[in-house]
Structure formats: structure tokens, C-alpha cells
Amino acid sequence: MRSRLVGGLLGIEEFTNTPSEDPGFFDGSHLRLTDARSGIWLLVELLSPKTVWMPSFVCKVMIEAVDKAEVPVCHFELDYDMRMHSTDWIHQVQANDLVIFLDYMGYPSHADCTKQIREKKAWILDDASQAWPSNTQSNIADFTLYSPRKFLGLPDGAVLCFQNNSDLMTDVNLELPPQDWIMKSLAVVQWRRDFDRWNATNPWQELFKTVNDTFPLGPYQMSAFSHMMMSHGINFQHIANRRNENYLILNELLHDIALFPNATLDMVPLGFPIRVNNRQDLQDHLLNHNVTSGAAWNLQGVIPNRYKESHRLSKDIITLPCDQRYNEDDMVYVAETIREHIK
């Protein structure tokens, strides 16, 4: 069994003290924000749509962001393979509505109905908060939302890009994020890095829950610290390469249970999602072998029960770590631990 924990919260990246080569987070007209949920809220405030359309498989904080703007949310159905069930819902879309597509775990949404949506004169947001910048996103959407903190272990940081209509940014006045919250969030990612590096104690877990429960939702800008780290201190290419290498290893060893077994590497994965029966048993087995896995998302009370395939997926999905902290040996260990349980 591994002596160190594999998976869980990502600690802050090592500082390289050399200029960073931004892969595209800051391309074009954009707003630097504290968090992605604030980006959704802000865009809804700017556009004032009658309705916001989202997939039936989403995180509740996305819905909460729209709720704060007091705009109703409707869903279009995704099946068990996270594919759009039908495009009939587009007939209900009205001019100025906002349609949100989601690049789950970094995998492009491959929305092939954008022409129909544009004919309705509705807006399109590609929620790429779990994705790395790519040309695919800018080609399908009016706006793209990134959350680089999820890949880099930063205390905060999201970017809302305007492919067109940058005039919407003119009257936006962003505030500094709450200082107390930023300092707590920075402590969390620093303590987690220390935990990974030296197998130190883990006081970050309780504080992480506090930080996560008190995320500031509103017109808050990215902290100067996170912007500085992204501009001068992070080896983006190393991160992308390591994540892709780890993904390929897991996909080869766990191909039969992978959610996206045939995904091409024109993306950088946030995690490696699989589907299994008796998920909790497998997660307990992994944790007993020092592997932490994710279960995103719990849809009960969030998404109407009529979206049965999404609820089924919600009960079976597990996200395995494949980030830059780990190497081939770690990925093989994770895969073998799973095979030991489900053989």
C-alpha cells in the first residue's frame, strides 16, 4: 500500500521564478475573477436572459449562481454517456436566452447544435471551468469560462472570455475578494502542498471545508497573488504533459469502465472519470489503500427526478486523480487497486 495519499485537493504549484507561457487563459478580451461561479452570475447579470439552459448533469453551485441573479433555469437532458439525449428542447429557447455547455473533466462537450441555437438569437457560454484552453471552445461559444485554480492549486482564479461583444465589459466594476477568505484559501493549498511533500499533518481538511462553504459569489476579481503566479511562476507545459501521460495510462488499464474511453488528447484532463456499480464500496476500498477519489455530482434535490439517466450516472461515476503530482507508478497503483476490487 502507498504510504502517501494519492488524490484529493491539489496543493499550490511550485514557483519557477520564470515567465509563464500562458496556454490561452488570458487570450483576447476577458475578466479575471475570483471563481467560476461568480463568472456565471456576472454573465447572467450582464445579459439579463429570460431563461438559462444547462445540462441535466451539473454542479449545484452553477444553479445557485443563476438563482442569485433571479433568473429561472431549465435543463436539457444528457444520457448515461453524457451525450445530449435530444435537441427538441431548442424549440423552447428564446432570443437572448443563455445556453450553457459544459466541458466535463476537460473533455469537450462536442455540441453540434450551436447553429440552431444561434438561429434563435440566444447566447452560448462554454463552461470550460474543468478544461484547458482550446480552439474548440472559442469556435462554439460567445463566452468561455475557465477556472485555472482547479489545475494549478491556486487559492482562487477564474477567467471569463468574451469572444465577441466585449463592450459588455465596459461598465463592469470588480471588487477585491474578501481578504480573510483569500488568506484562508491560500493556507489550505499551501498546507496541502506541505502534506504531499513531507507527509506532514493535515490541518487543511477542516479549513478546506470552511473555505469551500464560504466562496464569495459576486463581482470579485482574481487576487493579485493568483494572477502573479499564473503570469510568472507556473510551468504550464509540464502540467499539461503530465496530466495527459497519466490519463493515457489509466485509459489503457481501465478502458472498459472509462466514461470517455475514446477521447482524443486535444484537451488536458482535470480527472479520469469511470463508472462502476456499488460505487461506495470501491471508494472505501481505494481509501483503505490511500487513494482518494471524487464523486461529482450528487443530483438529489438539485436536478428533477425525470432526468433518470443523469441521476443514474450520478450514482455510478467516480473521478480518479491524474494530475501533475503523480507519475506512471502512481497511476498503475491506482488501476491495480481498482482491478483487485472489481475482478
mmCIF file of C-alpha atoms in Angstrom:
data_model
loop_
_atom_site.group_PDB
_atom_site.id
_atom_site.type_symbol
_atom_site.label_atom_id
_atom_site.label_comp_id
_atom_site.label_asym_id
_atom_site.label_seq_id
_atom_site.Cartn_x
_atom_site.Cartn_y
_atom_site.Cartn_z
ATOM 1 C CA MET A 1 0.000 0.000 0.000
ATOM 2 C CA ARG A 2 1.191 3.525 -0.763
ATOM 3 C CA SER A 3 2.472 5.353 2.293
ATOM 4 C CA ARG A 4 1.347 8.728 0.918
ATOM 5 C CA LEU A 5 -2.134 9.813 -0.087
ATOM 6 C CA VAL A 6 -2.927 9.816 -3.804
ATOM 7 C CA GLY A 7 -5.646 12.244 -4.879
ATOM 8 C CA GLY A 8 -7.730 14.867 -3.181
ATOM 9 C CA LEU A 9 -7.240 18.630 -3.051
ATOM 10 C CA LEU A 10 -4.456 19.949 -5.257
ATOM 11 C CA GLY A 11 -1.746 21.868 -3.412
ATOM 12 C CA ILE A 12 -0.260 25.049 -4.818
ATOM 13 C CA GLU A 13 2.238 24.699 -7.662
ATOM 14 C CA GLU A 14 5.948 25.126 -7.127
ATOM 15 C CA PHE A 15 7.146 28.613 -8.058
ATOM 16 C CA THR A 16 9.501 28.523 -11.069
ATOM 17 C CA ASN A 17 10.625 32.192 -10.988
ATOM 18 C CA THR A 18 10.474 32.344 -14.793
ATOM 19 C CA PRO A 19 7.864 33.935 -17.057
ATOM 20 C CA SER A 20 4.911 31.603 -17.644
ATOM 21 C CA GLU A 21 3.794 30.733 -21.169
ATOM 22 C CA ASP A 22 0.035 31.136 -20.826
ATOM 23 C CA PRO A 23 -1.748 28.393 -22.828
ATOM 24 C CA GLY A 24 -4.636 30.741 -23.571
ATOM 25 C CA PHE A 25 -6.391 31.532 -20.295
ATOM 26 C CA PHE A 26 -5.793 35.254 -20.831
ATOM 27 C CA ASP A 27 -6.317 35.430 -24.606
ATOM 28 C CA GLY A 28 -8.445 38.214 -26.019
ATOM 29 C CA SER A 29 -10.981 40.279 -24.086
ATOM 30 C CA HIS A 30 -11.509 38.823 -20.636
ATOM 31 C CA LEU A 31 -12.309 39.456 -16.994
ATOM 32 C CA ARG A 32 -10.197 37.908 -14.253
ATOM 33 C CA LEU A 33 -12.474 36.712 -11.455
ATOM 34 C CA THR A 34 -12.207 35.021 -8.077
ATOM 35 C CA ASP A 35 -14.194 31.938 -9.027
ATOM 36 C CA ALA A 36 -16.123 30.411 -11.916
ATOM 37 C CA ARG A 37 -19.489 30.596 -10.166
ATOM 38 C CA SER A 38 -19.052 34.378 -9.979
ATOM 39 C CA GLY A 39 -18.440 34.324 -13.724
ATOM 40 C CA ILE A 40 -21.802 32.667 -14.342
ATOM 41 C CA TRP A 41 -23.554 35.089 -12.014
ATOM 42 C CA LEU A 42 -21.884 38.102 -13.642
ATOM 43 C CA LEU A 43 -22.709 36.998 -17.177
ATOM 44 C CA VAL A 44 -26.359 36.452 -16.284
ATOM 45 C CA GLU A 45 -26.430 39.934 -14.740
ATOM 46 C CA LEU A 46 -24.922 41.444 -17.902
ATOM 47 C CA LEU A 47 -27.195 39.629 -20.384
ATOM 48 C CA SER A 48 -30.478 39.593 -18.411
ATOM 49 C CA PRO A 49 -31.756 36.450 -20.180
ATOM 50 C CA LYS A 50 -35.303 35.219 -19.659
ATOM 51 C CA THR A 51 -34.024 31.680 -19.087
ATOM 52 C CA VAL A 52 -30.673 29.961 -18.559
ATOM 53 C CA TRP A 53 -30.356 26.491 -20.107
ATOM 54 C CA MET A 54 -27.985 23.936 -18.569
ATOM 55 C CA PRO A 55 -27.305 20.207 -18.935
ATOM 56 C CA SER A 56 -29.171 17.838 -16.634
ATOM 57 C CA PHE A 57 -25.819 16.803 -15.151
ATOM 58 C CA VAL A 58 -24.352 19.867 -13.416
ATOM 59 C CA CYS A 59 -22.951 21.031 -10.109
ATOM 60 C CA LYS A 60 -25.445 22.753 -7.834
ATOM 61 C CA VAL A 61 -23.228 25.846 -7.469
ATOM 62 C CA MET A 62 -23.899 26.644 -11.142
ATOM 63 C CA ILE A 63 -27.610 26.711 -10.423
ATOM 64 C CA GLU A 64 -27.050 28.744 -7.250
ATOM 65 C CA ALA A 65 -25.149 31.357 -9.260
ATOM 66 C CA VAL A 66 -28.115 31.786 -11.616
ATOM 67 C CA ASP A 67 -30.584 31.728 -8.744
ATOM 68 C CA LYS A 68 -28.778 34.690 -7.164
ATOM 69 C CA ALA A 69 -29.396 36.622 -10.372
ATOM 70 C CA GLU A 70 -33.090 35.658 -10.060
ATOM 71 C CA VAL A 71 -33.336 34.026 -13.478
ATOM 72 C CA PRO A 72 -35.083 30.658 -13.994
ATOM 73 C CA VAL A 73 -33.064 27.587 -15.005
ATOM 74 C CA CYS A 74 -34.168 24.918 -17.479
ATOM 75 C CA HIS A 75 -32.291 21.739 -18.350
ATOM 76 C CA PHE A 76 -31.596 19.760 -21.499
ATOM 77 C CA GLU A 77 -31.180 16.041 -20.983
ATOM 78 C CA LEU A 78 -27.877 14.160 -21.051
ATOM 79 C CA ASP A 79 -27.827 10.373 -21.227
ATOM 80 C CA TYR A 80 -25.695 7.880 -19.284
ATOM 81 C CA ASP A 81 -22.778 8.503 -21.672
ATOM 82 C CA MET A 82 -23.112 12.259 -21.112
ATOM 83 C CA ARG A 83 -24.411 12.811 -24.625
ATOM 84 C CA MET A 84 -27.310 15.092 -25.454
ATOM 85 C CA HIS A 85 -30.461 12.967 -25.496
ATOM 86 C CA SER A 86 -32.352 15.125 -28.000
ATOM 87 C CA THR A 87 -32.331 18.613 -29.492
ATOM 88 C CA ASP A 88 -36.090 19.062 -29.183
ATOM 89 C CA TRP A 89 -35.546 21.407 -26.228
ATOM 90 C CA ILE A 90 -34.088 24.032 -28.579
ATOM 91 C CA HIS A 91 -37.600 24.765 -29.862
ATOM 92 C CA GLN A 92 -38.279 26.339 -26.452
ATOM 93 C CA VAL A 93 -35.193 28.564 -26.469
ATOM 94 C CA GLN A 94 -35.988 32.243 -26.934
ATOM 95 C CA ALA A 95 -33.980 35.224 -28.119
ATOM 96 C CA ASN A 96 -31.488 36.435 -25.500
ATOM 97 C CA ASP A 97 -31.655 33.199 -23.507
ATOM 98 C CA LEU A 98 -28.305 31.886 -22.278
ATOM 99 C CA VAL A 99 -27.367 28.292 -23.132
ATOM 100 C CA ILE A 100 -24.504 26.739 -21.152
ATOM 101 C CA PHE A 101 -22.476 23.776 -22.356
ATOM 102 C CA LEU A 102 -20.073 22.026 -20.004
ATOM 103 C CA ASP A 103 -16.657 20.534 -20.772
ATOM 104 C CA TYR A 104 -16.785 17.803 -18.132
ATOM 105 C CA MET A 105 -13.378 16.947 -16.618
ATOM 106 C CA GLY A 106 -11.716 18.639 -19.582
ATOM 107 C CA TYR A 107 -13.489 16.627 -22.268
ATOM 108 C CA PRO A 108 -15.077 18.895 -24.939
ATOM 109 C CA SER A 109 -18.868 18.977 -24.943
ATOM 110 C CA HIS A 110 -18.927 18.405 -28.728
ATOM 111 C CA ALA A 111 -22.136 20.385 -29.008
ATOM 112 C CA ASP A 112 -23.364 20.026 -32.593
ATOM 113 C CA CYS A 113 -26.454 22.175 -32.235
ATOM 114 C CA THR A 114 -24.864 25.613 -31.964
ATOM 115 C CA LYS A 115 -26.192 26.694 -35.358
ATOM 116 C CA GLN A 116 -29.768 26.028 -34.233
ATOM 117 C CA ILE A 117 -29.196 27.969 -31.019
ATOM 118 C CA ARG A 118 -27.690 30.924 -32.869
ATOM 119 C CA GLU A 119 -30.692 30.960 -35.206
ATOM 120 C CA LYS A 120 -32.770 31.500 -32.080
ATOM 121 C CA LYS A 121 -30.557 34.551 -31.320
ATOM 122 C CA ALA A 122 -29.601 33.064 -27.953
ATOM 123 C CA TRP A 123 -26.218 33.377 -26.248
ATOM 124 C CA ILE A 124 -23.830 30.439 -25.749
ATOM 125 C CA LEU A 125 -21.450 30.030 -22.809
ATOM 126 C CA ASP A 126 -18.909 27.227 -22.860
ATOM 127 C CA ASP A 127 -18.326 26.443 -19.191
ATOM 128 C CA ALA A 128 -14.736 25.264 -19.509
ATOM 129 C CA SER A 129 -14.072 25.586 -15.787
ATOM 130 C CA GLN A 130 -12.906 21.959 -15.832
ATOM 131 C CA ALA A 131 -10.958 22.387 -19.064
ATOM 132 C CA TRP A 132 -7.740 23.734 -20.563
ATOM 133 C CA PRO A 133 -7.926 26.427 -23.278
ATOM 134 C CA SER A 134 -8.544 25.138 -26.815
ATOM 135 C CA ASN A 135 -9.751 26.427 -30.166
ATOM 136 C CA THR A 136 -12.859 24.250 -29.858
ATOM 137 C CA GLN A 137 -14.254 26.405 -27.074
ATOM 138 C CA SER A 138 -13.843 29.732 -28.832
ATOM 139 C CA ASN A 139 -15.362 28.336 -32.031
ATOM 140 C CA ILE A 140 -18.663 27.223 -30.483
ATOM 141 C CA ALA A 141 -19.377 29.928 -27.924
ATOM 142 C CA ASP A 142 -19.916 33.646 -27.388
ATOM 143 C CA PHE A 143 -18.250 33.364 -23.982
ATOM 144 C CA THR A 144 -15.862 30.902 -22.377
ATOM 145 C CA LEU A 145 -15.366 30.442 -18.647
ATOM 146 C CA TYR A 146 -12.134 28.964 -17.243
ATOM 147 C CA SER A 147 -11.141 28.032 -13.703
ATOM 148 C CA PRO A 148 -7.344 27.633 -13.754
ATOM 149 C CA ARG A 149 -7.192 27.292 -9.977
ATOM 150 C CA LYS A 150 -8.532 23.734 -10.348
ATOM 151 C CA PHE A 151 -5.486 22.745 -12.399
ATOM 152 C CA LEU A 152 -2.880 24.792 -10.559
ATOM 153 C CA GLY A 153 -3.771 24.593 -6.870
ATOM 154 C CA LEU A 154 -4.220 28.360 -6.603
ATOM 155 C CA PRO A 155 -6.279 29.920 -3.801
ATOM 156 C CA ASP A 156 -8.617 31.472 -6.376
ATOM 157 C CA GLY A 157 -8.837 32.328 -10.050
ATOM 158 C CA ALA A 158 -11.297 32.199 -12.951
ATOM 159 C CA VAL A 159 -11.347 33.881 -16.356
ATOM 160 C CA LEU A 160 -14.432 34.900 -18.334
ATOM 161 C CA CYS A 161 -13.521 35.369 -22.010
ATOM 162 C CA PHE A 162 -15.594 37.372 -24.468
ATOM 163 C CA GLN A 163 -15.237 36.010 -27.999
ATOM 164 C CA ASN A 164 -17.384 38.915 -29.183
ATOM 165 C CA ASN A 165 -19.396 41.672 -27.532
ATOM 166 C CA SER A 166 -16.514 42.856 -25.359
ATOM 167 C CA ASP A 167 -18.471 46.106 -24.978
ATOM 168 C CA LEU A 168 -20.429 44.252 -22.287
ATOM 169 C CA MET A 169 -17.325 44.581 -20.106
ATOM 170 C CA THR A 170 -17.308 48.381 -20.231
ATOM 171 C CA ASP A 171 -19.325 49.098 -17.104
ATOM 172 C CA VAL A 172 -18.133 46.143 -15.038
ATOM 173 C CA ASN A 173 -16.524 47.201 -11.782
ATOM 174 C CA LEU A 174 -14.916 44.321 -9.926
ATOM 175 C CA GLU A 175 -14.146 44.375 -6.215
ATOM 176 C CA LEU A 176 -11.231 42.865 -4.326
ATOM 177 C CA PRO A 177 -12.062 39.427 -2.911
ATOM 178 C CA PRO A 178 -12.576 39.279 0.872
ATOM 179 C CA GLN A 179 -9.080 39.309 2.374
ATOM 180 C CA ASP A 180 -9.884 36.911 5.200
ATOM 181 C CA TRP A 181 -11.249 34.342 2.741
ATOM 182 C CA ILE A 182 -8.255 34.658 0.400
ATOM 183 C CA MET A 183 -5.799 34.124 3.254
ATOM 184 C CA LYS A 184 -7.649 31.028 4.437
ATOM 185 C CA SER A 185 -7.796 29.655 0.898
ATOM 186 C CA LEU A 186 -4.070 30.274 0.443
ATOM 187 C CA ALA A 187 -3.351 28.489 3.723
ATOM 188 C CA VAL A 188 -5.348 25.467 2.540
ATOM 189 C CA VAL A 189 -3.437 24.970 -0.720
ATOM 190 C CA GLN A 190 -0.092 25.636 0.959
ATOM 191 C CA TRP A 191 -0.770 23.151 3.764
ATOM 192 C CA ARG A 192 -1.860 20.552 1.219
ATOM 193 C CA ARG A 193 1.401 21.018 -0.724
ATOM 194 C CA ASP A 194 3.339 20.557 2.508
ATOM 195 C CA PHE A 195 1.308 17.436 3.222
ATOM 196 C CA ASP A 196 2.206 15.972 -0.177
ATOM 197 C CA ARG A 197 5.847 16.974 0.041
ATOM 198 C CA TRP A 198 6.705 15.918 3.574
ATOM 199 C CA ASN A 199 3.740 13.744 4.580
ATOM 200 C CA ALA A 200 3.005 16.411 7.160
ATOM 201 C CA THR A 201 -0.097 16.683 9.311
ATOM 202 C CA ASN A 202 -3.292 17.586 7.505
ATOM 203 C CA PRO A 203 -4.943 20.609 9.173
ATOM 204 C CA TRP A 204 -6.036 21.705 5.695
ATOM 205 C CA GLN A 205 -9.063 19.387 5.632
ATOM 206 C CA GLU A 206 -11.237 21.241 8.136
ATOM 207 C CA LEU A 207 -10.192 24.648 6.822
ATOM 208 C CA PHE A 208 -10.874 23.498 3.246
ATOM 209 C CA LYS A 209 -14.493 22.805 4.152
ATOM 210 C CA THR A 210 -14.798 26.296 5.641
ATOM 211 C CA VAL A 211 -13.276 27.895 2.533
ATOM 212 C CA ASN A 212 -15.453 25.865 0.181
ATOM 213 C CA ASP A 213 -18.623 26.692 2.109
ATOM 214 C CA THR A 214 -17.907 30.436 2.100
ATOM 215 C CA PHE A 215 -16.812 31.048 -1.510
ATOM 216 C CA PRO A 216 -17.584 34.695 -2.315
ATOM 217 C CA LEU A 217 -20.262 34.892 -5.014
ATOM 218 C CA GLY A 218 -20.381 38.279 -6.679
ATOM 219 C CA PRO A 219 -18.347 40.821 -8.676
ATOM 220 C CA TYR A 220 -14.968 39.774 -7.259
ATOM 221 C CA GLN A 221 -11.700 39.886 -9.158
ATOM 222 C CA MET A 222 -8.878 37.373 -9.200
ATOM 223 C CA SER A 223 -6.407 38.006 -6.402
ATOM 224 C CA ALA A 224 -3.123 39.691 -7.309
ATOM 225 C CA PHE A 225 -1.303 36.636 -5.933
ATOM 226 C CA SER A 226 -3.019 34.169 -8.277
ATOM 227 C CA HIS A 227 -2.571 36.464 -11.280
ATOM 228 C CA MET A 228 1.116 36.854 -10.455
ATOM 229 C CA MET A 229 1.573 33.088 -10.157
ATOM 230 C CA MET A 230 -0.109 32.472 -13.496
ATOM 231 C CA SER A 231 1.917 35.213 -15.195
ATOM 232 C CA HIS A 232 5.314 34.468 -13.719
ATOM 233 C CA GLY A 233 5.751 31.206 -11.927
ATOM 234 C CA ILE A 234 3.999 28.165 -13.415
ATOM 235 C CA ASN A 235 5.231 25.622 -15.951
ATOM 236 C CA PHE A 236 2.006 25.092 -17.872
ATOM 237 C CA GLN A 237 3.543 22.749 -20.433
ATOM 238 C CA HIS A 238 4.808 20.373 -17.750
ATOM 239 C CA ILE A 239 1.356 20.267 -16.157
ATOM 240 C CA ALA A 240 -0.382 19.545 -19.459
ATOM 241 C CA ASN A 241 2.114 16.843 -20.427
ATOM 242 C CA ARG A 242 1.985 15.041 -17.087
ATOM 243 C CA ARG A 243 -1.808 15.058 -16.955
ATOM 244 C CA ASN A 244 -2.046 13.672 -20.485
ATOM 245 C CA GLU A 245 0.555 10.989 -19.768
ATOM 246 C CA ASN A 246 -1.306 9.905 -16.635
ATOM 247 C CA TYR A 247 -4.625 9.896 -18.485
ATOM 248 C CA LEU A 248 -3.244 7.593 -21.178
ATOM 249 C CA ILE A 249 -2.004 5.107 -18.587
ATOM 250 C CA LEU A 250 -5.359 4.974 -16.792
ATOM 251 C CA ASN A 251 -7.254 4.751 -20.062
ATOM 252 C CA GLU A 252 -5.177 1.785 -21.174
ATOM 253 C CA LEU A 253 -5.598 -0.065 -17.870
ATOM 254 C CA LEU A 254 -9.234 0.881 -17.177
ATOM 255 C CA HIS A 255 -10.591 1.292 -20.697
ATOM 256 C CA ASP A 256 -13.664 -0.874 -20.109
ATOM 257 C CA ILE A 257 -15.014 1.275 -17.268
ATOM 258 C CA ALA A 258 -13.893 4.697 -18.523
ATOM 259 C CA LEU A 259 -16.637 7.266 -19.143
ATOM 260 C CA PHE A 260 -14.777 8.624 -22.181
ATOM 261 C CA PRO A 261 -12.727 5.654 -23.431
ATOM 262 C CA ASN A 262 -12.230 7.059 -26.919
ATOM 263 C CA ALA A 263 -11.470 10.672 -26.046
ATOM 264 C CA THR A 264 -8.658 12.234 -28.031
ATOM 265 C CA LEU A 265 -5.892 14.168 -26.360
ATOM 266 C CA ASP A 266 -6.844 17.538 -27.796
ATOM 267 C CA MET A 267 -7.558 18.521 -24.204
ATOM 268 C CA VAL A 268 -5.941 18.420 -20.770
ATOM 269 C CA PRO A 269 -7.926 16.269 -18.322
ATOM 270 C CA LEU A 270 -8.930 17.523 -14.905
ATOM 271 C CA GLY A 271 -9.541 13.939 -13.800
ATOM 272 C CA PHE A 272 -10.240 10.456 -15.129
ATOM 273 C CA PRO A 273 -13.951 9.574 -14.770
ATOM 274 C CA ILE A 274 -15.088 5.950 -14.582
ATOM 275 C CA ARG A 275 -18.471 4.262 -13.980
ATOM 276 C CA VAL A 276 -18.968 1.317 -11.644
ATOM 277 C CA ASN A 277 -21.710 -0.431 -9.717
ATOM 278 C CA ASN A 278 -21.547 -0.201 -5.919
ATOM 279 C CA ARG A 279 -19.506 2.975 -6.083
ATOM 280 C CA GLN A 280 -19.227 3.457 -2.342
ATOM 281 C CA ASP A 281 -17.662 0.011 -1.889
ATOM 282 C CA LEU A 282 -14.972 0.862 -4.434
ATOM 283 C CA GLN A 283 -14.330 4.287 -2.939
ATOM 284 C CA ASP A 284 -13.934 2.730 0.507
ATOM 285 C CA HIS A 285 -11.536 0.167 -0.946
ATOM 286 C CA LEU A 286 -9.489 2.906 -2.599
ATOM 287 C CA LEU A 287 -9.363 4.978 0.557
ATOM 288 C CA ASN A 288 -8.197 1.937 2.534
ATOM 289 C CA HIS A 289 -5.300 1.875 0.074
ATOM 290 C CA ASN A 290 -4.598 5.621 0.400
ATOM 291 C CA VAL A 291 -6.311 6.693 -2.817
ATOM 292 C CA THR A 292 -8.866 9.492 -2.695
ATOM 293 C CA SER A 293 -11.485 9.634 -5.447
ATOM 294 C CA GLY A 294 -14.226 12.102 -6.293
ATOM 295 C CA ALA A 295 -17.955 11.657 -6.880
ATOM 296 C CA ALA A 296 -19.327 14.559 -8.901
ATOM 297 C CA TRP A 297 -22.140 15.314 -8.569
ATOM 298 C CA ASN A 298 -24.959 14.463 -6.169
ATOM 299 C CA LEU A 299 -28.094 15.456 -8.093
ATOM 300 C CA GLN A 300 -30.678 14.625 -5.445
ATOM 301 C CA GLY A 301 -32.721 17.731 -4.709
ATOM 302 C CA VAL A 302 -30.788 19.597 -7.411
ATOM 303 C CA ILE A 303 -31.987 18.118 -10.719
ATOM 304 C CA PRO A 304 -35.600 16.936 -11.275
ATOM 305 C CA ASN A 305 -36.023 13.155 -10.994
ATOM 306 C CA ARG A 306 -37.399 12.924 -14.528
ATOM 307 C CA TYR A 307 -33.813 13.099 -15.813
ATOM 308 C CA LYS A 308 -33.285 9.447 -14.958
ATOM 309 C CA GLU A 309 -30.120 8.820 -16.968
ATOM 310 C CA SER A 310 -28.333 11.747 -15.318
ATOM 311 C CA HIS A 311 -29.344 10.504 -11.868
ATOM 312 C CA ARG A 312 -28.134 7.030 -12.778
ATOM 313 C CA LEU A 313 -24.793 8.461 -13.902
ATOM 314 C CA SER A 314 -24.570 10.498 -10.704
ATOM 315 C CA LYS A 315 -24.777 7.289 -8.649
ATOM 316 C CA ASP A 316 -22.138 5.388 -10.648
ATOM 317 C CA ILE A 317 -19.476 7.947 -11.566
ATOM 318 C CA ILE A 318 -16.091 8.202 -9.844
ATOM 319 C CA THR A 319 -13.289 10.600 -10.752
ATOM 320 C CA LEU A 320 -9.747 9.293 -10.352
ATOM 321 C CA PRO A 321 -6.743 11.581 -9.893
ATOM 322 C CA CYS A 322 -4.393 12.013 -12.853
ATOM 323 C CA ASP A 323 -2.843 15.381 -12.033
ATOM 324 C CA GLN A 324 0.744 16.563 -12.204
ATOM 325 C CA ARG A 325 1.668 15.378 -8.700
ATOM 326 C CA TYR A 326 1.715 11.769 -9.853
ATOM 327 C CA ASN A 327 3.711 9.575 -12.195
ATOM 328 C CA GLU A 328 3.333 6.263 -14.026
ATOM 329 C CA ASP A 329 3.878 4.169 -10.891
ATOM 330 C CA ASP A 330 1.095 6.034 -9.110
ATOM 331 C CA MET A 331 -1.339 5.533 -11.988
ATOM 332 C CA VAL A 332 -0.538 1.821 -12.219
ATOM 333 C CA TYR A 333 -1.070 1.528 -8.473
ATOM 334 C CA VAL A 334 -4.492 3.206 -8.708
ATOM 335 C CA ALA A 335 -5.559 0.977 -11.604
ATOM 336 C CA GLU A 336 -4.325 -2.230 -9.947
ATOM 337 C CA THR A 337 -6.087 -1.302 -6.721
ATOM 338 C CA ILE A 338 -9.339 -0.960 -8.655
ATOM 339 C CA ARG A 339 -8.830 -4.233 -10.547
ATOM 340 C CA GLU A 340 -8.187 -6.009 -7.261
ATOM 341 C CA HIS A 341 -11.635 -4.923 -6.104
ATOM 342 C CA ILE A 342 -13.747 -5.482 -9.238
ATOM 343 C CA LYS A 343 -12.086 -8.599 -10.686
#
